[in-house]
mmCIF file of C-alpha atoms in Angstrom:
data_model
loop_
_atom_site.group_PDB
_atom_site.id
_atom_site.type_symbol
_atom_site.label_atom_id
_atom_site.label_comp_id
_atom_site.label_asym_id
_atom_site.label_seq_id
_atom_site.Cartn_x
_atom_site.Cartn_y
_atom_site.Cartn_z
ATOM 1 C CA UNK V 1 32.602 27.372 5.611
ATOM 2 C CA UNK V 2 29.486 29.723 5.070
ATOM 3 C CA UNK V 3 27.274 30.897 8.737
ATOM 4 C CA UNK V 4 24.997 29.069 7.512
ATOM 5 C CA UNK V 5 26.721 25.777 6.399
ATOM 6 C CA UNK V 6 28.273 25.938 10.013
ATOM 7 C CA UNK V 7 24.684 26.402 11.293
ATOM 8 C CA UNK V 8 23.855 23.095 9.469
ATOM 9 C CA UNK V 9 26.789 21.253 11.070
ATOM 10 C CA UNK V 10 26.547 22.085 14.442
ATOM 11 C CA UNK V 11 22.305 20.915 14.055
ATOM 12 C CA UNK V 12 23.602 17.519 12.652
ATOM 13 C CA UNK V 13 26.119 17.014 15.619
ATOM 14 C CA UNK V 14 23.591 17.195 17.663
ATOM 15 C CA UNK V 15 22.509 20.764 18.828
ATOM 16 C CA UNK V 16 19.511 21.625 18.017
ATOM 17 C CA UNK V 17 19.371 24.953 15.221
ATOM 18 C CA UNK V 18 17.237 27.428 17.103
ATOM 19 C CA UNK V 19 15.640 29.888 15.458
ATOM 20 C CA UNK V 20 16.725 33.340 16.368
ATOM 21 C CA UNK V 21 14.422 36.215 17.007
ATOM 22 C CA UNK V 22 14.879 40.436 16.701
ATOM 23 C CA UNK V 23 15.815 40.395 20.337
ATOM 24 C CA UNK V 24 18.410 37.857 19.859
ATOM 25 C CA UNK V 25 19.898 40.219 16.524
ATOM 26 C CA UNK V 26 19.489 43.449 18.872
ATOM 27 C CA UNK V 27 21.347 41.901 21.995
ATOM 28 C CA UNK V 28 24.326 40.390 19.421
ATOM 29 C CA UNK V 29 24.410 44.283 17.507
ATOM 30 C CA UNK V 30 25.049 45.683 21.041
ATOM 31 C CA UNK V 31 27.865 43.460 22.180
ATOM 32 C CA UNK V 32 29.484 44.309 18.529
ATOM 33 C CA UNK V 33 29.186 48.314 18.904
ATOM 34 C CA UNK V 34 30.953 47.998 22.650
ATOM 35 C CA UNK V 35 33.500 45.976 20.665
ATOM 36 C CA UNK V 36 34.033 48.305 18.422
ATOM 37 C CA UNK V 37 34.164 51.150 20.554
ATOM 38 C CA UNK V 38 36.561 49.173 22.492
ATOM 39 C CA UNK V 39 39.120 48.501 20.281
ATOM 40 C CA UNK V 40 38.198 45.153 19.838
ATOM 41 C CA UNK V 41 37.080 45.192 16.663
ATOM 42 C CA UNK V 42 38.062 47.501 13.490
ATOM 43 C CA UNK V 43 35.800 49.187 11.516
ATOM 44 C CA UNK V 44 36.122 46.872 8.852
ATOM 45 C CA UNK V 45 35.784 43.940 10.948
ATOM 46 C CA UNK V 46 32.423 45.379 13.102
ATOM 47 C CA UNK V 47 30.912 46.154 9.429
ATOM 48 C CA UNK V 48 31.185 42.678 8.149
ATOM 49 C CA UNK V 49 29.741 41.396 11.185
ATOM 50 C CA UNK V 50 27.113 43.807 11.595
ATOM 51 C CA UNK V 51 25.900 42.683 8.253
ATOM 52 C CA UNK V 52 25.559 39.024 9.078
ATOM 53 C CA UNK V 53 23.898 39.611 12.131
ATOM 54 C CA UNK V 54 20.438 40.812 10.692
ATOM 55 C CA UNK V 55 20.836 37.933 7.898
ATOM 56 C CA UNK V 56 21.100 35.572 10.713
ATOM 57 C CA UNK V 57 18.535 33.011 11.247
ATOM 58 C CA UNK V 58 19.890 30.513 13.908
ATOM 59 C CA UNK V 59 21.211 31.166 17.362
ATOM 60 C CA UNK V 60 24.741 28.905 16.563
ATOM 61 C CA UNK V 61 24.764 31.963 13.581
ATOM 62 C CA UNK V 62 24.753 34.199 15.996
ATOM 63 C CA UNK V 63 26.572 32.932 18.442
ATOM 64 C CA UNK V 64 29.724 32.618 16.050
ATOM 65 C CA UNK V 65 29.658 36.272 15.249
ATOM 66 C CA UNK V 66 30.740 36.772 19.016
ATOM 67 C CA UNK V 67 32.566 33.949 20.135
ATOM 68 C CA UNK V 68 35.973 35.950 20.326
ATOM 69 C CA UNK V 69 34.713 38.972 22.449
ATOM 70 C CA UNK V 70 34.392 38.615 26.162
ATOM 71 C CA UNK V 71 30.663 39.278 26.480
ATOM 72 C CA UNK V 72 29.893 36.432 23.329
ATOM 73 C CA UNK V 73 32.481 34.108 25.063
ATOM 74 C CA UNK V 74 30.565 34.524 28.624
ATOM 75 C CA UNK V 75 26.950 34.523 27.907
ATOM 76 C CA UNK V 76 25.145 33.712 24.061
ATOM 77 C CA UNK V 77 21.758 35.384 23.472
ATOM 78 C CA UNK V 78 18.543 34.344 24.855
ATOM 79 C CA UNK V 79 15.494 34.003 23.252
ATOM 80 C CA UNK V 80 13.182 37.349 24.263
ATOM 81 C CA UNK V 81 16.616 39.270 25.195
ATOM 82 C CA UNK V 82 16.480 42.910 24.790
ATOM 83 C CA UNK V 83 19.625 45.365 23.409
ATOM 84 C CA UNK V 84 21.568 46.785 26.231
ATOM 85 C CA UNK V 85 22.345 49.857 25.105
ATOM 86 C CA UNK V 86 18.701 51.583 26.387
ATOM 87 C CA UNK V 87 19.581 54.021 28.747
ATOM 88 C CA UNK V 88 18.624 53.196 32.518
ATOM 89 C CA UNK V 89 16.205 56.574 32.839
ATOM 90 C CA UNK V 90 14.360 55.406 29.841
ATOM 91 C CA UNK V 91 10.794 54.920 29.916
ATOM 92 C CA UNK V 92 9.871 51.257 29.339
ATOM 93 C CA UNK V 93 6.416 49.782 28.792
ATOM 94 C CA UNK V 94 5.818 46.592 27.311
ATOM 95 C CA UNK V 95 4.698 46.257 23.587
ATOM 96 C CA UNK V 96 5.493 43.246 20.829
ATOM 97 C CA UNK V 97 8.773 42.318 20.168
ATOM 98 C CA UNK V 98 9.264 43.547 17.094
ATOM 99 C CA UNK V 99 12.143 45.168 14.803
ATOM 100 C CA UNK V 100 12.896 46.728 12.075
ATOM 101 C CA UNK V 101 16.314 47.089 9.982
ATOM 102 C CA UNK V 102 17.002 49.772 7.321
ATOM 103 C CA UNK V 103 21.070 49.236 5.451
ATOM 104 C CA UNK V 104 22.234 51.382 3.113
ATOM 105 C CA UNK V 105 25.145 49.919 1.532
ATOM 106 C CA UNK V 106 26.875 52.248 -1.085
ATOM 107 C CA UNK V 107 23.020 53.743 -1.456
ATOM 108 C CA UNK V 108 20.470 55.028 0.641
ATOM 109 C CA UNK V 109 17.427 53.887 2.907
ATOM 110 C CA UNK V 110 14.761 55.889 3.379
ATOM 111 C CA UNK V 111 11.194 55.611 6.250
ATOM 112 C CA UNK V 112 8.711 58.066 5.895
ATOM 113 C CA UNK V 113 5.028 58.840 5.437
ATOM 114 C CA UNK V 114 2.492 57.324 7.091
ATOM 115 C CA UNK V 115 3.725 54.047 8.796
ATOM 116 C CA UNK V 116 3.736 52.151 12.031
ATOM 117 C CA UNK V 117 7.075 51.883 13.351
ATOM 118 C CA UNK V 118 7.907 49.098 15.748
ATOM 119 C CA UNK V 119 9.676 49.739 19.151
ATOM 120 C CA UNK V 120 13.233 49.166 17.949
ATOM 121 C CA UNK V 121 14.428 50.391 14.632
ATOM 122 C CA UNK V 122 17.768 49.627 13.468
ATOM 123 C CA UNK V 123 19.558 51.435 10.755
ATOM 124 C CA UNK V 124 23.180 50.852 9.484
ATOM 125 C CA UNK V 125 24.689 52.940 7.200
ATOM 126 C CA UNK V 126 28.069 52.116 5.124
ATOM 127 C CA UNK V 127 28.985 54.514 2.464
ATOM 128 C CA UNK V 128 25.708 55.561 2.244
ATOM 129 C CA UNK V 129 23.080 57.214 3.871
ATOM 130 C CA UNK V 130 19.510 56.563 5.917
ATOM 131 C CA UNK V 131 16.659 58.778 6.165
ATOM 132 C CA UNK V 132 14.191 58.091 9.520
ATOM 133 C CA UNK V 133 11.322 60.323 9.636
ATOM 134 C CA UNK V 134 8.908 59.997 12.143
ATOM 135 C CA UNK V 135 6.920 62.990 11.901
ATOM 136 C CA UNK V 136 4.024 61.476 10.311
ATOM 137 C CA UNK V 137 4.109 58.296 11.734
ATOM 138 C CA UNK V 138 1.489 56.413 13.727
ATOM 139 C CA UNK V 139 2.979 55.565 17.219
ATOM 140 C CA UNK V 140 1.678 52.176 18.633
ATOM 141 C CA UNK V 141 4.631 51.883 21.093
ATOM 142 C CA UNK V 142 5.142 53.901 24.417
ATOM 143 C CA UNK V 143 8.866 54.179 23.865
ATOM 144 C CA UNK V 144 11.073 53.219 20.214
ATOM 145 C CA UNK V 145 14.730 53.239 20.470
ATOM 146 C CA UNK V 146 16.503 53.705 17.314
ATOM 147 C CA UNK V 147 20.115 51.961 16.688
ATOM 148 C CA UNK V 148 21.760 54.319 14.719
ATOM 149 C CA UNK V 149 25.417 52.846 13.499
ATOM 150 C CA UNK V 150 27.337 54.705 10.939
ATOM 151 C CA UNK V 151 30.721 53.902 8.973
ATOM 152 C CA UNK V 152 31.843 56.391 5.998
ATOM 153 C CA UNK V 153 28.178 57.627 5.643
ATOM 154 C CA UNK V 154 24.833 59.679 7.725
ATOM 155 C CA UNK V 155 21.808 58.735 9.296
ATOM 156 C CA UNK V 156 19.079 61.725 9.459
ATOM 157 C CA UNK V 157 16.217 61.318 11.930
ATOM 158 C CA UNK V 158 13.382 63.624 11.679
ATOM 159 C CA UNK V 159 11.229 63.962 14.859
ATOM 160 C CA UNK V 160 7.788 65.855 15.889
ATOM 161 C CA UNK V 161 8.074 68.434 18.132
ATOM 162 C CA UNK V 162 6.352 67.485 21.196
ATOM 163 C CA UNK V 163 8.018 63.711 21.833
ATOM 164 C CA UNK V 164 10.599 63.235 24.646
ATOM 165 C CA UNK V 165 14.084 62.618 23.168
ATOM 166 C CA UNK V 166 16.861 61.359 24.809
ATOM 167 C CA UNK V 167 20.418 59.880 23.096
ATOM 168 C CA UNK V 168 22.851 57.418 24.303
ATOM 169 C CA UNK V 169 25.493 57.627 21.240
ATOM 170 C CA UNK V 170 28.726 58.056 20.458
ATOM 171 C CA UNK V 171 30.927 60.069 17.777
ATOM 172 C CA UNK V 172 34.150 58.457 16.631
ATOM 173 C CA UNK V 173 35.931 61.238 14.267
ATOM 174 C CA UNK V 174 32.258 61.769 13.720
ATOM 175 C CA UNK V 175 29.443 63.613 14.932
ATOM 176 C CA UNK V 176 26.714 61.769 16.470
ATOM 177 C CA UNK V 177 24.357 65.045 17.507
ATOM 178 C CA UNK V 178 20.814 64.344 19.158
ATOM 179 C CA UNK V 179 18.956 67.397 20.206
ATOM 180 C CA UNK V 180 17.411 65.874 23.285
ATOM 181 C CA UNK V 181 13.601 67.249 24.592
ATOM 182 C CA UNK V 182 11.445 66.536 27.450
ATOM 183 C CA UNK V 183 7.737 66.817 26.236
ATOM 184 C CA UNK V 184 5.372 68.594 28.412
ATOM 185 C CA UNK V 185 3.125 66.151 28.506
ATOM 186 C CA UNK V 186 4.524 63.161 30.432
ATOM 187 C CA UNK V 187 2.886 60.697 28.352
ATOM 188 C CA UNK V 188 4.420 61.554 25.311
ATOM 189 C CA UNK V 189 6.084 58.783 23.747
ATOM 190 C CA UNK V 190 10.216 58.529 24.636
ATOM 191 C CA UNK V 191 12.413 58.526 21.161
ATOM 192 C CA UNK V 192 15.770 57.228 22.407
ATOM 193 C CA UNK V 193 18.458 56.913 20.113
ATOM 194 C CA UNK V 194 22.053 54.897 20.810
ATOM 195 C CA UNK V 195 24.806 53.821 18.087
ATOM 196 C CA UNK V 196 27.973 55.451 17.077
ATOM 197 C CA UNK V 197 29.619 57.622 14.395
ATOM 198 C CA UNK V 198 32.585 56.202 12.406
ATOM 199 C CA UNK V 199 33.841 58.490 9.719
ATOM 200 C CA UNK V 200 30.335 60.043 9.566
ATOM 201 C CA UNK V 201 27.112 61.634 11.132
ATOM 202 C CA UNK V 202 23.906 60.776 13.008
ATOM 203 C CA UNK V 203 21.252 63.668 13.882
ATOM 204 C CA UNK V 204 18.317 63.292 15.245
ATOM 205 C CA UNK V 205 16.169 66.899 16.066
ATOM 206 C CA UNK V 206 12.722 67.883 15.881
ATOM 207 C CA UNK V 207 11.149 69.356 12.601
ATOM 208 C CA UNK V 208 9.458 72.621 13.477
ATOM 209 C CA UNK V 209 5.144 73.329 13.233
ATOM 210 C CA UNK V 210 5.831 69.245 13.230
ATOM 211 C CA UNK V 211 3.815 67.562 16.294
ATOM 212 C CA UNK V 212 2.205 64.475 16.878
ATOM 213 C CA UNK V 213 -1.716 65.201 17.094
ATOM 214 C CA UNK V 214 -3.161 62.497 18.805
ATOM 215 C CA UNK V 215 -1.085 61.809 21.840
ATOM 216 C CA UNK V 216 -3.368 59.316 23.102
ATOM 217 C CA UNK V 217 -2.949 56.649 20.586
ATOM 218 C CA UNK V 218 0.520 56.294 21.781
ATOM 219 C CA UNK V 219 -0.977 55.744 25.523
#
């Protein structure tokens, strides 16, 4: 029976088919990467999942996904939940809750240019590869953590000079390599960057004579 079929069922015996949000996808992607990393899961295994999570549209969708791991079996997501994998020393101030998700599945993904990126970005690459440049973005968010996960393929983050940096990832027979940076100014807005390495690469480092201009738009 399809996610979404079982969705359906579970509605008609009487629970009600919530609607899930980014937060709820985020907090479910989180409790599948410790999985992983854990053992719990294989890599084939955390991929399908990982898939189905951002196609999700129902909590009971979501809550399947993790029923068999001890933090799915314990607690479900809640509506406005954030990921878990920020780092505690992370700056934090409040913004919309709002996501977005680049695959690349056997291809490539690629964010660049001009654009407004939200304050969680979450990229998955399988046997292919995903291109995050945020050098000439507009920054409307304090703080954006990008979930960088990684099986048999790279993720490349491009970053202006003068924006704190901080990771929180993890290389399995792969190289996750984040060139962290402290800005000067103290109001700079925080890049952090969590998610593993399976079989491949994440970087994330400054491009040089690249800086964000206008600091205070991101105040």
């Amino acid at each position: 029976m399809s996610l979404t079929k079982q969705a359906a069922a579970g509605a008609a015996a009487g629970r009600p088919a919530l609607r899930a949000s980014d937060a709820d996808r985020d907090h479910v992607a989180g409790i599948l990467r410790e999985a992983l990393a854990e053992g719990r899961l294989t890599a084939d295994e955390h991929a399908e999942r990982i898939g189905a999570v951002y196609e999700a549209r129902t909590h009971a969708e979501l809550e399947r996904l993790v029923s068999d791991l001890p933090a799915g079996a314990t607690a479900g997501p809640a509506a406005g939940s954030r990921a878990t994998v920020r780092p505690d020393d992370a700056s934090m101030r409040p913004g919309v809750s709002r996501s977005e998700n680049l695959a690349a599945v056997f291809g490539g993904a690629v964010r660049r240019g001009r654009w407004r990126p939200g304050p969680t970005i979450n990229a998955f690459a399988l046997f292919g590869g995903v291109e995050i440049d945020l050098t000439e973005a507009i920054f409307e968010h304090r703080e954006i953590v990008i979930n960088a996960n990684v099986l048999f393929g790279g993720a490349e983050i491009k970053l202006p000079e003068n924006v704190t940096v901080r990771g929180a990832g993890t290389g399995i027979f792969g190289g996750f390599d984040v060139r962290t940076n402290e800005a000067d100014d103290p109001d700079a807005p925080v890049i952090v960057v969590t998610g593993y390495a399976l079989f491949g690469g994440v970087e994330a480092k400054p491009r040089r004579g690249k800086r964000l201009k206008n600091l205070l738009a991101a105040r």
